[in-house]
């Protein structure tokens, strides 16, 4: 069942997360508007979303369904156009408070009055962005975990004036796309599970940067301990080390505690262009290995 009152979803920012969220939401039957400021990113998103949807509905009996889904996705080079008929708008631009405020203000200006505006930010509470909009009762943190097909769970958190109706609509929408809502009861930096993951990341980076152990041993230990097939360093490579750094800096800027500052060695890797899977090198060398960011891996599973 579709979430209450939500029929059209707009995705603002179609990078690593925007592309995945778009593919997932499209396969669940929602009409989708996708916008990115970069023409290259928008083109790449179109290719990615089309391929993932095609891979999900590739059997001959799904032909009609596939056509209908693809027809409901539109791509836009103007934000105003992309949000004009949206009921829910999800922002996934880079992790920068001023940028997110600017984007929220623009969405607020052009979206219909009833529309909910959500941020997919990994570390910025929407309460810090809400001043940029008039509809303070209609804002949310809606935070996805990547890759969505492996981690179908979404944190949901209010701003200071978010109405119960907005919250319940958001929660019902998350359930409607077959994800588990992780409800934040009281504003919390890092939401529900991201806060747990953050503690893991922070300690792992300290062990590595402090020269206490080889990162591969940390990953080996994690894999044995949890039964997962990837350890924290491989996961950070998948997320993107620039994104990890920005997120850690958000925590540091919030607390001002030097212990929260990400290690310089991580910044050095970023400056060398070693951003993880997306550049072929991060902690691990991914060149020539399977591309876990490709549509083949990311495609949503058909129910
Ligand atoms: N990477 C992850 O695993 C992950 C997981 C959950 C949440 N997040 C959050 O999602 C957000 C996006 O992260 P990402 O990894 O997709 O980053 P990304 O760099 O891959 O994508 C960001 C996209 O936003 C576009 N953009 C920049 N300025 C814009 C603007 N003004 N208007 C529209 N588009 C604009 C860029 O062109 C780019 O395509 C961040 O807030 C991040 O914290 C990331």
Tab-separated table of C-alpha atoms and ligand atoms in Angstrom, residues 12-18 35-38 41 91-95 99-100 102-103 120-122 143-144 146 239 243 247 278, ligand 1:
chain	number	residue	atom	x	y	z
A	12	UNK	CA	17.073	16.405	-5.118
A	13	UNK	CA	20.673	15.349	-5.678
A	14	UNK	CA	21.246	12.195	-7.695
A	15	UNK	CA	24.679	11.031	-6.560
A	16	UNK	CA	25.442	7.696	-4.882
A	17	UNK	CA	22.461	7.866	-2.491
A	18	UNK	CA	20.075	9.788	-4.729
A	35	UNK	CA	16.991	16.639	-10.166
A	36	UNK	CA	20.732	17.233	-9.919
A	37	UNK	CA	22.658	20.468	-10.369
A	38	UNK	CA	25.283	18.629	-12.428
A	41	UNK	CA	25.408	13.422	-12.532
A	91	UNK	CA	17.203	16.012	-0.458
A	92	UNK	CA	20.494	14.104	-0.913
A	93	UNK	CA	23.037	16.806	-1.772
A	94	UNK	CA	26.520	16.769	-0.142
A	95	UNK	CA	26.836	16.858	3.647
A	99	UNK	CA	24.201	23.973	1.095
A	100	UNK	CA	21.326	21.977	2.582
A	102	UNK	CA	19.981	26.788	0.503
A	103	UNK	CA	18.446	23.760	-1.196
A	120	UNK	CA	18.814	12.128	3.761
A	121	UNK	CA	21.706	13.686	5.710
A	122	UNK	CA	23.819	11.220	7.669
A	143	UNK	CA	17.921	8.607	6.407
A	144	UNK	CA	18.577	5.586	4.178
A	146	UNK	CA	23.476	1.923	1.596
A	239	UNK	CA	30.354	4.732	1.359
A	243	UNK	CA	31.563	11.284	2.551
A	247	UNK	CA	30.157	13.084	8.300
A	278	UNK	CA	34.167	5.010	-6.622
B	1	LIG	N1	27.220	7.709	1.035
B	1	LIG	C1	26.434	7.057	1.886
B	1	LIG	O1	26.586	5.841	2.110
B	1	LIG	C2	25.325	7.780	2.584
B	1	LIG	C3	24.397	7.029	3.322
B	1	LIG	C4	23.303	7.682	3.898
B	1	LIG	C5	23.178	9.061	3.768
B	1	LIG	N2	24.099	9.776	3.068
B	1	LIG	C6	23.886	11.234	2.920
B	1	LIG	O2	23.302	11.473	1.641
B	1	LIG	C7	23.727	12.753	1.153
B	1	LIG	C8	24.362	12.583	-0.211
B	1	LIG	O3	25.470	11.694	-0.098
B	1	LIG	P1	26.041	10.939	-1.392
B	1	LIG	O4	26.943	9.893	-0.877
B	1	LIG	O5	24.929	10.558	-2.312
B	1	LIG	O6	26.895	12.132	-2.070
B	1	LIG	P2	27.314	12.294	-3.599
B	1	LIG	O7	28.440	13.266	-3.589
B	1	LIG	O8	27.509	10.979	-4.262
B	1	LIG	O9	26.025	12.974	-4.296
B	1	LIG	C9	25.629	14.307	-4.086
B	1	LIG	C10	24.948	14.807	-5.369
B	1	LIG	O10	24.378	16.092	-5.098
B	1	LIG	C11	24.565	16.900	-6.257
B	1	LIG	N3	24.453	18.305	-5.867
B	1	LIG	C12	25.390	19.131	-5.336
B	1	LIG	N4	24.847	20.346	-5.106
B	1	LIG	C13	23.539	20.280	-5.494
B	1	LIG	C14	22.477	21.199	-5.516
B	1	LIG	N5	22.618	22.447	-5.071
B	1	LIG	N6	21.275	20.786	-5.988
B	1	LIG	C15	21.108	19.517	-6.444
B	1	LIG	N7	22.090	18.605	-6.466
B	1	LIG	C16	23.288	18.982	-5.987
B	1	LIG	C17	25.929	16.501	-6.796
B	1	LIG	O11	26.055	16.850	-8.156
B	1	LIG	C18	25.912	14.989	-6.545
B	1	LIG	O12	25.400	14.306	-7.686
B	1	LIG	C19	24.664	13.334	2.219
B	1	LIG	O13	23.930	14.175	3.055
B	1	LIG	C20	25.136	12.084	2.981
B	1	LIG	O14	25.476	12.386	4.319
B	1	LIG	C21	25.166	9.165	2.449
